[in-house]
Short mmCIF file of C-alpha atoms in Angstrom, two decimals:
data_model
loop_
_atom_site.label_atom_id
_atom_site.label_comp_id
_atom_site.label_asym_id
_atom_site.label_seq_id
_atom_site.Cartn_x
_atom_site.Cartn_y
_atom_site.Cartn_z
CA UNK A 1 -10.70 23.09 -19.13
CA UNK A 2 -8.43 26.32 -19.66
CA UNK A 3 -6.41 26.73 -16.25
CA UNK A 4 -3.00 26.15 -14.50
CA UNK A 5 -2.10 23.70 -12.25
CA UNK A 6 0.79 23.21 -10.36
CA UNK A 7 1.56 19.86 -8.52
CA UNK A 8 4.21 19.03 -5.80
CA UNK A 9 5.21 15.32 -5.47
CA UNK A 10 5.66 13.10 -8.50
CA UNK A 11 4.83 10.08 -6.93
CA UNK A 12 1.82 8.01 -8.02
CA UNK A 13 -0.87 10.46 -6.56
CA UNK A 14 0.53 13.22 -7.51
CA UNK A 15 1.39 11.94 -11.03
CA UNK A 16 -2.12 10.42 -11.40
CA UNK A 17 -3.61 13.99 -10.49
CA UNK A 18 -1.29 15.82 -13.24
CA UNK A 19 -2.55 12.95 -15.54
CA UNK A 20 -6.13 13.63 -14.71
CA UNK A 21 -5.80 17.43 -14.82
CA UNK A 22 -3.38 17.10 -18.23
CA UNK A 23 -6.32 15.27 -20.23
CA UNK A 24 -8.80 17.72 -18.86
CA UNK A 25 -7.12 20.70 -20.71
CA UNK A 26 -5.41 22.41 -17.82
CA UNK A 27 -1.50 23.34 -18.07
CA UNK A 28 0.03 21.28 -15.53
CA UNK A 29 3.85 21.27 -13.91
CA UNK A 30 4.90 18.73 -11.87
CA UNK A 31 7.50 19.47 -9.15
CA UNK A 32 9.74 16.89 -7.77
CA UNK A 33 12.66 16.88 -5.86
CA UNK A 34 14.05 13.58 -6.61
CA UNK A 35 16.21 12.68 -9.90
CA UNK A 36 13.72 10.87 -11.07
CA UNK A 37 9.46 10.95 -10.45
CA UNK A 38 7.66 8.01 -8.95
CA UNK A 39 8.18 8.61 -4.90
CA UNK A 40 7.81 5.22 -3.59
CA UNK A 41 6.92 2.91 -6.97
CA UNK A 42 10.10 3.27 -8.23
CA UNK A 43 12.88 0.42 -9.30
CA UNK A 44 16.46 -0.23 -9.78
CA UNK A 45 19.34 -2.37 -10.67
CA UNK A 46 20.42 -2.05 -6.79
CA UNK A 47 21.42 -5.90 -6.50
CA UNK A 48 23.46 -5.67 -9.50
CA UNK A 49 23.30 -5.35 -13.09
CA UNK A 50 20.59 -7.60 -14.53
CA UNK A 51 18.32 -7.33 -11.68
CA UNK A 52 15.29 -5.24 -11.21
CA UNK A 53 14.22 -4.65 -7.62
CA UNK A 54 11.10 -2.70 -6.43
CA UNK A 55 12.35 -0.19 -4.06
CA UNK A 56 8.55 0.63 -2.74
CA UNK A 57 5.54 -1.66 -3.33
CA UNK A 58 5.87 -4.28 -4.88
CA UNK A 59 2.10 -6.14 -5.20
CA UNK A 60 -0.54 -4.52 -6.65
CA UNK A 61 -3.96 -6.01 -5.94
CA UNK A 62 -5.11 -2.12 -5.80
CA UNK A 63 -3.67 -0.68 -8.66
CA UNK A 64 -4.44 -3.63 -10.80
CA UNK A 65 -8.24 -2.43 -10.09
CA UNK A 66 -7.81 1.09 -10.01
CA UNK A 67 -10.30 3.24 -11.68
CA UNK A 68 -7.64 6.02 -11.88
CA UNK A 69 -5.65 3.84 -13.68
CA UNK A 70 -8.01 2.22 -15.89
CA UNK A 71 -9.56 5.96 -16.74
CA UNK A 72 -5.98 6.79 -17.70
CA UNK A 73 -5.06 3.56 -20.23
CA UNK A 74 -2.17 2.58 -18.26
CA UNK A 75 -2.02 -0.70 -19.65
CA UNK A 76 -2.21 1.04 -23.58
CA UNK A 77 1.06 2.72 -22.42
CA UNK A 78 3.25 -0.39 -21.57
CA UNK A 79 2.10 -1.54 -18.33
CA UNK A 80 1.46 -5.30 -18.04
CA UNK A 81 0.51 -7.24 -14.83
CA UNK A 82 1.32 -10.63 -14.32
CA UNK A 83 -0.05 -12.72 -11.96
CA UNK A 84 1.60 -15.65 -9.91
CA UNK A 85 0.15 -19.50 -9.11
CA UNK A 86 -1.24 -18.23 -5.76
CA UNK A 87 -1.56 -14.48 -4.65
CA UNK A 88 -0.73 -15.50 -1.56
CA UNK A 89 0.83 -17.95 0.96
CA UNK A 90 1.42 -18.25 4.91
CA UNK A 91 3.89 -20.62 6.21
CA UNK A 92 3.22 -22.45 9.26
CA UNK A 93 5.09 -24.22 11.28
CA UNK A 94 5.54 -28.07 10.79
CA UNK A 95 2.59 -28.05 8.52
CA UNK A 96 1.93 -26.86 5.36
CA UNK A 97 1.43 -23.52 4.45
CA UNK A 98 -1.91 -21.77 4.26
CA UNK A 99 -2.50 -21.16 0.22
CA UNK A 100 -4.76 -18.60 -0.93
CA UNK A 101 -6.05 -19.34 -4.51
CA UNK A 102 -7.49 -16.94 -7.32
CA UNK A 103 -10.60 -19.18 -6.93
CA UNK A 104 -12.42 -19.10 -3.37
CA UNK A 105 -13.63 -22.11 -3.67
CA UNK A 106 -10.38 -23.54 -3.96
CA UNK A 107 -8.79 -22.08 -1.30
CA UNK A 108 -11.93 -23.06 0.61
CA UNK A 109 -11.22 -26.62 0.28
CA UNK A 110 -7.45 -26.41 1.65
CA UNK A 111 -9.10 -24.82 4.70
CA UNK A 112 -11.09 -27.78 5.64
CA UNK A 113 -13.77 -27.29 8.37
CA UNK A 114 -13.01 -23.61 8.16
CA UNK A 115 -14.02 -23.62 4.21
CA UNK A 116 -17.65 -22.82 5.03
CA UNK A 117 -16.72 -19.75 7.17
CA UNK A 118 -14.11 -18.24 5.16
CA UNK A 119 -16.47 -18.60 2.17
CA UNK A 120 -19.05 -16.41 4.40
CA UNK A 121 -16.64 -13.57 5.18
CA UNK A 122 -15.73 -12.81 2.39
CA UNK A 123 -18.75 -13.61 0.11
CA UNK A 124 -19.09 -9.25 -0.20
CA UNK A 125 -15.92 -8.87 -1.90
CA UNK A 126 -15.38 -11.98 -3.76
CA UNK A 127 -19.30 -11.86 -4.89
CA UNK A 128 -18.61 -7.64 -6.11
CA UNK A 129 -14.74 -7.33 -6.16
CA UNK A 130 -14.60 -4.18 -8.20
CA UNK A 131 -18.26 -2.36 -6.49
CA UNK A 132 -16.31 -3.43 -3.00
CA UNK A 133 -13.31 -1.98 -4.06
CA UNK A 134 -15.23 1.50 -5.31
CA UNK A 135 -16.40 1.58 -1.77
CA UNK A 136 -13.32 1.88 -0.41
CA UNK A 137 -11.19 3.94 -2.73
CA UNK A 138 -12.53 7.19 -1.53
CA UNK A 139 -13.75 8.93 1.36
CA UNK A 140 -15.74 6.88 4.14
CA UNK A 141 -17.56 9.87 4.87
CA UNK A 142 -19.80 10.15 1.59
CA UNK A 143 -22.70 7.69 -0.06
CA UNK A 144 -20.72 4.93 -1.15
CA UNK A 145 -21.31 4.32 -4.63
CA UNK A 146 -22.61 0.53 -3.63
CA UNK A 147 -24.67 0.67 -0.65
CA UNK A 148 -25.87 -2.29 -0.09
CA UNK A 149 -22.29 -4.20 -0.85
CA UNK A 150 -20.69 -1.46 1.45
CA UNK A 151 -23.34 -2.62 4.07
CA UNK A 152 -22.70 -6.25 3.47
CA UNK A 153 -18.51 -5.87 3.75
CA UNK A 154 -19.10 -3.17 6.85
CA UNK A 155 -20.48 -5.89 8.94
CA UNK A 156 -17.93 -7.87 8.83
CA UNK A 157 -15.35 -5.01 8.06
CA UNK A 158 -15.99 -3.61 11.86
CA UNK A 159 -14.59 -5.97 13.86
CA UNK A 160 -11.21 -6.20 15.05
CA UNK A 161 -9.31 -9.03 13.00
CA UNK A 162 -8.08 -11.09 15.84
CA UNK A 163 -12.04 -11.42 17.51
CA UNK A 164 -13.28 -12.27 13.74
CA UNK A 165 -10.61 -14.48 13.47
CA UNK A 166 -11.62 -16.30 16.60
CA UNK A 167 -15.47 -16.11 16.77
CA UNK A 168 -15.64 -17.44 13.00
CA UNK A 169 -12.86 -19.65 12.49
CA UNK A 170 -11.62 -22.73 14.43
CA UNK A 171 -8.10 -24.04 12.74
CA UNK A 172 -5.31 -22.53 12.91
CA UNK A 173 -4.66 -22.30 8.84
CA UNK A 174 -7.66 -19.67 8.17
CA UNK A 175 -6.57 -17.71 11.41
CA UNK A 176 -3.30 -17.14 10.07
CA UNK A 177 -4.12 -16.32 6.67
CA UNK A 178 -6.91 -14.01 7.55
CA UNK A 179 -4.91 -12.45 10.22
CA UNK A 180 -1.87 -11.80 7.51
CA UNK A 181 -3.99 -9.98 5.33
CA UNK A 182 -5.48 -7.82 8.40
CA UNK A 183 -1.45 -6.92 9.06
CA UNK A 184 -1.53 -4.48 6.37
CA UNK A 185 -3.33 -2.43 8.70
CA UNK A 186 -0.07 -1.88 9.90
CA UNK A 187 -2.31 -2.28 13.39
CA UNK A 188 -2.66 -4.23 16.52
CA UNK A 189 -4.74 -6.74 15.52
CA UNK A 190 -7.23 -6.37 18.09
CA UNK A 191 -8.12 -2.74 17.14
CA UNK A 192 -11.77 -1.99 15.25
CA UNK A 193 -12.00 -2.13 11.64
CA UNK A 194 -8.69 -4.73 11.25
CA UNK A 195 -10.78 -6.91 9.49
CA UNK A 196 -11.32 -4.85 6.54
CA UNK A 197 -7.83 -5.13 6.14
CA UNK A 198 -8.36 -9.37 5.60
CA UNK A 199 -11.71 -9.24 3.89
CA UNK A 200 -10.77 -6.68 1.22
CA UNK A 201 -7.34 -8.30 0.98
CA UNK A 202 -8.70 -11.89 0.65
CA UNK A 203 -11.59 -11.33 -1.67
CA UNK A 204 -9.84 -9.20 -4.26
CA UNK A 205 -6.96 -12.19 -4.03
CA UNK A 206 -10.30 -14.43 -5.02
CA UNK A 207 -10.83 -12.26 -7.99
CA UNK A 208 -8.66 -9.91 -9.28
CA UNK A 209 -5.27 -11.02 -7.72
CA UNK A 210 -2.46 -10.11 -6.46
CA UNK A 211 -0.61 -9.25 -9.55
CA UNK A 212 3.07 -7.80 -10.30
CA UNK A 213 3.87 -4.66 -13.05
CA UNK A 214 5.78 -6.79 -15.45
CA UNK A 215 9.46 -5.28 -15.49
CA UNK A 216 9.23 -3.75 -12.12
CA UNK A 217 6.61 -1.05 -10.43
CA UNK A 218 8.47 2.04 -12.10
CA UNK A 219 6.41 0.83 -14.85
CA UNK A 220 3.39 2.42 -13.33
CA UNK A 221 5.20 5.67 -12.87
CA UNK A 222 6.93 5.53 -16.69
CA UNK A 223 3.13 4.89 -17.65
CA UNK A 224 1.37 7.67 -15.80
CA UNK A 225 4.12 10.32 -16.62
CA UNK A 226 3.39 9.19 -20.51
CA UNK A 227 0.12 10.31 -19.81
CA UNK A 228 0.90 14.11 -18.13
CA UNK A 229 3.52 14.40 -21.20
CA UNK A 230 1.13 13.29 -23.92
CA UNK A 231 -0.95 15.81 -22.78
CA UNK A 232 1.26 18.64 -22.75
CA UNK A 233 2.57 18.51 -19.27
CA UNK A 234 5.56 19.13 -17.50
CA UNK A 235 7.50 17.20 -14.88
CA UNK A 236 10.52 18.86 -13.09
CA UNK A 237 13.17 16.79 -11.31
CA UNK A 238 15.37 18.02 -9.40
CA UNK A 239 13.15 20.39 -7.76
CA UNK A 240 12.55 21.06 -4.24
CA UNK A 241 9.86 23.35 -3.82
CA UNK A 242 10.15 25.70 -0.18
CA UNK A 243 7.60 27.96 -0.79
CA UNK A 244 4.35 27.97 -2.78
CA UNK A 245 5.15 31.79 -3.47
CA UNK A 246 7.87 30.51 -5.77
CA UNK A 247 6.29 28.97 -8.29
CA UNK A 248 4.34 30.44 -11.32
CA UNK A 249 0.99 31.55 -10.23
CA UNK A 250 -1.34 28.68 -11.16
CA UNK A 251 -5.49 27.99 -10.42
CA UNK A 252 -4.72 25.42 -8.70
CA UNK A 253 -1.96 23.95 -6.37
CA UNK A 254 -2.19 20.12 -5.49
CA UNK A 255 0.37 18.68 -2.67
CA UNK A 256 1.64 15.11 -2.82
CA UNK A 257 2.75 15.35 0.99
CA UNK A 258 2.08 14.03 4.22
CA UNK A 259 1.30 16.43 7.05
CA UNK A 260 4.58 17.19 8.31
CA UNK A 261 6.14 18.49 4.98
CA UNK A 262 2.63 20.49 4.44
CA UNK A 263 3.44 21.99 7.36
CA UNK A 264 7.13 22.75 7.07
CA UNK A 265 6.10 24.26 3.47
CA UNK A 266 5.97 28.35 3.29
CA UNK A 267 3.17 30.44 1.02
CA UNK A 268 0.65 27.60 1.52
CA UNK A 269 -2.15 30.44 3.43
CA UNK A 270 -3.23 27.16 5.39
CA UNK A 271 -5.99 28.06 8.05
CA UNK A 272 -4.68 28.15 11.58
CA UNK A 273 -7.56 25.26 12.46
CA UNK A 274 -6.32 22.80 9.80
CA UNK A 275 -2.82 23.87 10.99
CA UNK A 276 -4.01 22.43 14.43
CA UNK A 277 -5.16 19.53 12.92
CA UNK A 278 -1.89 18.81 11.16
CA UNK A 279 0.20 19.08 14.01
CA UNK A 280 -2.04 16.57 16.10
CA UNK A 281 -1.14 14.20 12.69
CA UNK A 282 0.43 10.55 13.75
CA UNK A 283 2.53 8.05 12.20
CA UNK A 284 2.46 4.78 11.63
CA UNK A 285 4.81 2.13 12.74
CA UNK A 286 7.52 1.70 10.02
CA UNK A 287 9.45 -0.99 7.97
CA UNK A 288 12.61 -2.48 7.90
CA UNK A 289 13.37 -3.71 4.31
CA UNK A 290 15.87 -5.86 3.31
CA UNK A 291 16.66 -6.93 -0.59
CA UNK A 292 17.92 -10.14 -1.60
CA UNK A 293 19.65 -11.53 -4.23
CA UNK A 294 19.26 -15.61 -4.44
CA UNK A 295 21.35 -18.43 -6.20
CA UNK A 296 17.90 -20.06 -6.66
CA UNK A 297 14.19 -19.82 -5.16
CA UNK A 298 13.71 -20.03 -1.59
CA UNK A 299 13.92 -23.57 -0.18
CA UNK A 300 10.32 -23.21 1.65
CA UNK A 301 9.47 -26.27 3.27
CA UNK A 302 6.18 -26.32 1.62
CA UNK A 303 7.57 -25.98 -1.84
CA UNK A 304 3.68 -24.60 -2.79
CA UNK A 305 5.01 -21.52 -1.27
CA UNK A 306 7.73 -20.47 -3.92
CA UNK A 307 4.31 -20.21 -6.25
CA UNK A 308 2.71 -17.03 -4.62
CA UNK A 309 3.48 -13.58 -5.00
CA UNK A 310 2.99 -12.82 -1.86
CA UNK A 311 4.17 -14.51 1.90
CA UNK A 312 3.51 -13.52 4.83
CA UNK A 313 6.06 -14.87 7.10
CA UNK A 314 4.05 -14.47 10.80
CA UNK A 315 3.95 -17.75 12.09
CA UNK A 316 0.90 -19.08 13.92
CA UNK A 317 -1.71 -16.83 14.13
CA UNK A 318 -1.10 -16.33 18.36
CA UNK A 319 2.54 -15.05 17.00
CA UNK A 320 1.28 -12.60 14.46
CA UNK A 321 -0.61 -11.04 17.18
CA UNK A 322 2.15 -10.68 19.75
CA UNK A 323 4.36 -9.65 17.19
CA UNK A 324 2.17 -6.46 15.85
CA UNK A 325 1.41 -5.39 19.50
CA UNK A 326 4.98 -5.37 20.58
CA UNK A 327 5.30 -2.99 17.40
CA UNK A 328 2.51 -0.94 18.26
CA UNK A 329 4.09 -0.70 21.44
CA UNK A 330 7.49 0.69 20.31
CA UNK A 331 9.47 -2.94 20.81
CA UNK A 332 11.08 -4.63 18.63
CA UNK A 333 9.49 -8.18 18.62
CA UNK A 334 12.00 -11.05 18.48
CA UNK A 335 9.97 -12.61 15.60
CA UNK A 336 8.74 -9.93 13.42
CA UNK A 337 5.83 -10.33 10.71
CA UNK A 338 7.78 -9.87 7.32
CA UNK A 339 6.07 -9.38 4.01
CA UNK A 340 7.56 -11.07 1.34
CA UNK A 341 6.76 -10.56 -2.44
CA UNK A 342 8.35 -13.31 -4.83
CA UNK A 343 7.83 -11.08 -7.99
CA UNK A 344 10.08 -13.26 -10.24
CA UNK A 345 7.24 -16.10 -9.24
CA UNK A 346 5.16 -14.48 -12.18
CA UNK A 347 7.81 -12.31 -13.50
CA UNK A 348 10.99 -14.18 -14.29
CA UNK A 349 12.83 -11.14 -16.20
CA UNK A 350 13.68 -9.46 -12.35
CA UNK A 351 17.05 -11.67 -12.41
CA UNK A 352 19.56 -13.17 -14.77
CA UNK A 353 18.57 -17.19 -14.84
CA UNK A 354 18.93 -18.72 -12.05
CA UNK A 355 19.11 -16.20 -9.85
CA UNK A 356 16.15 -14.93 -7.77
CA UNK A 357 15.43 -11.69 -6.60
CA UNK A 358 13.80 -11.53 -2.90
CA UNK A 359 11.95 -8.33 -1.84
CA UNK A 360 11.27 -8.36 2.08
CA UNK A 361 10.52 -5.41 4.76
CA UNK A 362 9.56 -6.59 8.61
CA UNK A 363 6.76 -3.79 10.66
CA UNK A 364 9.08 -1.53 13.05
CA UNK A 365 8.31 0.68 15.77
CA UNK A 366 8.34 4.56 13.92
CA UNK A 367 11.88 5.53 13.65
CA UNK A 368 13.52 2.27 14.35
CA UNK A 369 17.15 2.57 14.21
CA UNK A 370 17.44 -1.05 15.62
CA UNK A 371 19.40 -3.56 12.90
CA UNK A 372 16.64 -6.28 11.45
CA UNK A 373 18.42 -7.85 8.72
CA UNK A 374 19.51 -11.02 11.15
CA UNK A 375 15.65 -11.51 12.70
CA UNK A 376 13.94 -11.34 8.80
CA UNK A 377 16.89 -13.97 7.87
CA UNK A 378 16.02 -16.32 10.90
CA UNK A 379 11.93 -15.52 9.67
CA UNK A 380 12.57 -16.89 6.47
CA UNK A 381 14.88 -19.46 7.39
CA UNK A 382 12.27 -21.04 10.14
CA UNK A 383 10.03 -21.69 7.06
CA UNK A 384 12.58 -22.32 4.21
CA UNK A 385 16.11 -24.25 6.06
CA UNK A 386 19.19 -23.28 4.16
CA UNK A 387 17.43 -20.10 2.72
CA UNK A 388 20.68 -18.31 4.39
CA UNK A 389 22.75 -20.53 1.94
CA UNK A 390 21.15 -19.37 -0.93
CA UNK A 391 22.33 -15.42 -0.29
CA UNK A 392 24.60 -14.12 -2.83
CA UNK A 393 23.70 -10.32 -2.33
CA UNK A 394 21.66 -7.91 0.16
CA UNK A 395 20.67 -4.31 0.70
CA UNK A 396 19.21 -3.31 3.54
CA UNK A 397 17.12 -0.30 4.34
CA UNK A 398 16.30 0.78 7.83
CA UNK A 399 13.26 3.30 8.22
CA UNK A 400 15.34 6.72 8.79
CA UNK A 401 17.33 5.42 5.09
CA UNK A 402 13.76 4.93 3.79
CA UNK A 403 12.47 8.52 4.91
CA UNK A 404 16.20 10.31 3.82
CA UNK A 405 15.17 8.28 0.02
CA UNK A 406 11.43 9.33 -0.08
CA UNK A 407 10.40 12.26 2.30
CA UNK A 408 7.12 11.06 2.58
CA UNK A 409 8.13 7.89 4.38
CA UNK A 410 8.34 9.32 7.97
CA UNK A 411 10.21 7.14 10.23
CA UNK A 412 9.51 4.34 7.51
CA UNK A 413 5.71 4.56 7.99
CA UNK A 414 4.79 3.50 4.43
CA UNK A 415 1.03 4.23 4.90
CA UNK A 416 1.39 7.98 5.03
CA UNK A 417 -0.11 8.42 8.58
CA UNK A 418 -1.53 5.87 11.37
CA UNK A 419 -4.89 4.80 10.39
CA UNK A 420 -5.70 4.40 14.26
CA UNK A 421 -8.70 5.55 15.82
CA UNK A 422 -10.48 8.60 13.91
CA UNK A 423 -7.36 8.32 11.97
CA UNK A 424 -8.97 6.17 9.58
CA UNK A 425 -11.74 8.14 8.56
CA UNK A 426 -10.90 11.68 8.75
CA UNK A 427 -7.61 11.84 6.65
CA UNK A 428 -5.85 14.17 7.11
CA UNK A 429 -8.44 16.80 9.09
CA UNK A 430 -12.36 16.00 10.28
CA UNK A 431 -13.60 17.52 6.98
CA UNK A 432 -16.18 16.71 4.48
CA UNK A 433 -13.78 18.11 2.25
CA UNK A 434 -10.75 15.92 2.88
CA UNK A 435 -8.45 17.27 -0.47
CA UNK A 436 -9.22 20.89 0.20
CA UNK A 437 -7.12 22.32 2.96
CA UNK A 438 -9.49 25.40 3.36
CA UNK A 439 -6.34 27.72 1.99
CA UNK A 440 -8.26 28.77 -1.95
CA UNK A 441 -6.62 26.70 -4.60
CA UNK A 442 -4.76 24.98 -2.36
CA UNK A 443 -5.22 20.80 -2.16
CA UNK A 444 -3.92 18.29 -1.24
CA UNK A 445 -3.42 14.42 -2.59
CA UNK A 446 -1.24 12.05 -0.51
CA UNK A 447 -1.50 8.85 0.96
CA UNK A 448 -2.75 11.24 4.02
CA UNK A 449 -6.05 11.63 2.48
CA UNK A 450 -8.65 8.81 1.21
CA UNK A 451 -7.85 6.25 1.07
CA UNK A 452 -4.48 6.43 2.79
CA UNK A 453 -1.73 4.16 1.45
CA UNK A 454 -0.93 1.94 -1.66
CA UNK A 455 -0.01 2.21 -5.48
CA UNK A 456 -3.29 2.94 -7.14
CA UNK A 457 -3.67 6.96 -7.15
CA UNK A 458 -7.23 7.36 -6.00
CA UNK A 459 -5.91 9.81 -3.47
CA UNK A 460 -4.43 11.54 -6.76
CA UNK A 461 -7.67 11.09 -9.01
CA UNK A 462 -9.70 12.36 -6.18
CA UNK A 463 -8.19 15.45 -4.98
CA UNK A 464 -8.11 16.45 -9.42
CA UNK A 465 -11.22 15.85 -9.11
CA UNK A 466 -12.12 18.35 -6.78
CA UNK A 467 -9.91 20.89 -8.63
CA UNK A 468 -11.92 20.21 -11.76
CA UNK A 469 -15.15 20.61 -9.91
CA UNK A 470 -14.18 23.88 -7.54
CA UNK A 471 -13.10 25.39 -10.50
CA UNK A 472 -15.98 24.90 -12.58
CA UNK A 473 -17.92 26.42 -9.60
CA UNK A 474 -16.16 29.49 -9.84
CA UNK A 475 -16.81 30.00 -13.88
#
């Protein structure tokens, strides 16, 4: 298709919309105002020269299945993933840790009574992990492409996690590993639709995994921009774009931002309504991340653990729930839930030998300017004694340093926007429309919009999409 497009926001949405709109035919410039593109799934040498540490996400059981990606032939442009032993783990405390397996069988069994019932939960996802996943990775408010799947996970997806949790399970092992999935919600456990968070979470872990980009995520990014420069692209670094009027006039204008920078942006024409709608916009709680740099793996006590990806270091199930609604609540809890991704468990090549390299954040109240690094260290160490011993090197990154690094981290919230309440449906406006901001040729493609946060560029894929289609409308 003949056309101009302009794009502001290299990270992975934006970059998989210039990708989308590049192979189409259309002339596209990418504007970013970093050094380099990739927003949040970027990587660096920040522990020291050998290393390679994920300064966003870190996981990837999205992206791994993303049809924008797969549409795109990341993986023909040197992205790998690499899997670990177990996608997932949950420490507990003086027992062994809850494992979740890439078979659900298998993880059934180490459940015990509970095997049954977790088997039943998530049957929807593990049964149709990629027509579940389709579901999900656009708009709610559309025919899914899989009815009678999206039927199947929405009855189980509706509930809060922590009643779920409770009604269906009766030890404390599934609890806790259902309820450390539901975290990602970034949400007080009890709130509707938290169990989406575990189902979806869990059965793609079944499946798919929980896999790693081999060599760090900026390997997503490097792949994606080899796609808008293949195809006659351009990306500008460097850039910070003020005002829309600026720029070379273009067909179409696609914003990787999160309310607050769409509204602080001049020339974008944006409807006083959707204006309103901005302004009412909230945030997320944030995230406190701290880097490590190891003289060896972590000492867990269950040494099953140093063979996942992922950990989620919560505690008991009772303690994951009093530590998300203190959060929620703008306190800082005394025993935070802290995600922690163990990417040299699959990928070895993130440290010299014998070194390990530790990737951690704990949830924060928005904003948080309240030091964590000494509450993640007493996490870890609860569940892995003399894991302080093994520290060699740190960085730590409080939300404000996160949002002063990427912009669209406000206050830390990694999600791009609460998904509370109506939140969760109607991103970032009530709109059938949810890329178009109702100013012409105006869109826009962050984690604001379906379906909100994570390295997989279906916000990206979707909004090109509605370029491609608007402007075939209008010829």
């Amino acid at each position: 298709m003949e056309g101009a497009a302009a794009v502001v926001g290299a990270g992975a949405n934006g970059l998989t919309a210039a990708a989308l709109l590049a192979v189409a035919g259309m002339r596209v410039t990418v504007y970013e105002q970093a050094d380099t593109p990739g927003g949040a799934a970027r990587s660096s040498a920040v522990l020291g020269e050998g290393t390679v540490t994920d300064l966003g996400a870190a996981a990837h059981p999205f992206g791994v299945n993303s049809p924008a990606f797969h549409a795109l032939g990341l993986e023909d442009r040197g992205l790998e993933w690499i899997h670990p032993r177990y996608p997932m783990a949950h420490p507990l405390p003086g027992a062994e840790s809850a494992i979740l397996h890439r078979d659900a069988e298998e993880t059934a069994r180490g459940l015990g009574a509970d095997g049954p019932a977790w088997l039943r939960v998530h049957a929807p996802v593990t049964r149709h992990p990629r027509e579940a996943l389709e579901n999900v990775l656009g708009p709610l408010v559309r025919v899914p492409p899989h009815p009678l799947t999206m039927v199947e996970f929405g009855l189980r997806a509706a509930w809060p996690a922590a009643l779920l949790a409770r009604a269906v399970f009766r030890g404390g092992h599934a609890r806790a590993l259902f309820a450390g999935s539901s975290a990602h919600s970034t949400l007080p456990l009890t709130q509707p639709f938290t169990a989406a968070f575990g189902t979806i979470f869990g059965g793609l872990g079944h499946t798919t995994g929980w896999p790693v980009a081999k060599g760090g995520t900026q390997r997503i990014t490097d792949a994606l921009a080899a796609v808008v420069l293949e195809n006659g692209g351009t990306i500008r670094t460097g850039t910070k774009v003020t005002d829309l009027r600026e720029l070379p006039a273009a067909d179409a204008v696609l914003l990787d931002l999160t309310p607050r920078q769409l509204l602080a942006l001049e020339g974008t024409g944006l409807p006083d309504r959707y204006r309103r709608h901005l302004q009412r916009w909230r945030y997320g709680c944030g995230v406190y991340k701290v880097d490590y740099l190891l003289d060896g793996p972590v000492p867990w006590s269950d040494p099953r653990t140093a063979g996942a990806g992922t950990v989620h270091v919560g505690g008991t199930f009772d303690e994951l729930l009093e530590a998300e609604r203190l959060v929620n609540r703008g306190r800082i809890p005394e025993r935070p839930f802290v995600m922690v991704s163990q990417q040299s468990a699959a990928d070895p090549s993130r440290a010299p030998a014998g070194r390990q390299v530790l990737w951690t954040y704990a949830h924060v109240p928005n904003g948080s300017r309240e030091p964590m690094g000494g509450r993640i260290d007493a996490q870890i160490e609860r569940f892995a004694p003399g894991f302080r011993d093994r520290i060699v090197g740190r960085v730590e990154t409080s939300p404000t340093e996160l949002e002063a690094w990427n912009p669209n981290l406000i206050g830390g919230d990694i999600g791009g926007g609460s998904l509370a309440g109506l939140q969760q449906v109607f991103r970032p406006a009530p709109t059938l429309k949810p890329y178009n901001t109702g100013a012409p040729g105006v869109y826009v493609c962050s984690s604001s919009t379906p379906p909100g946060g994570g390295v997989h560029g279906m916000a990206g894929h979707n909004a090109a999409r509605a370029v491609l289609r608007d402007l075939r409308r209008t010829r």
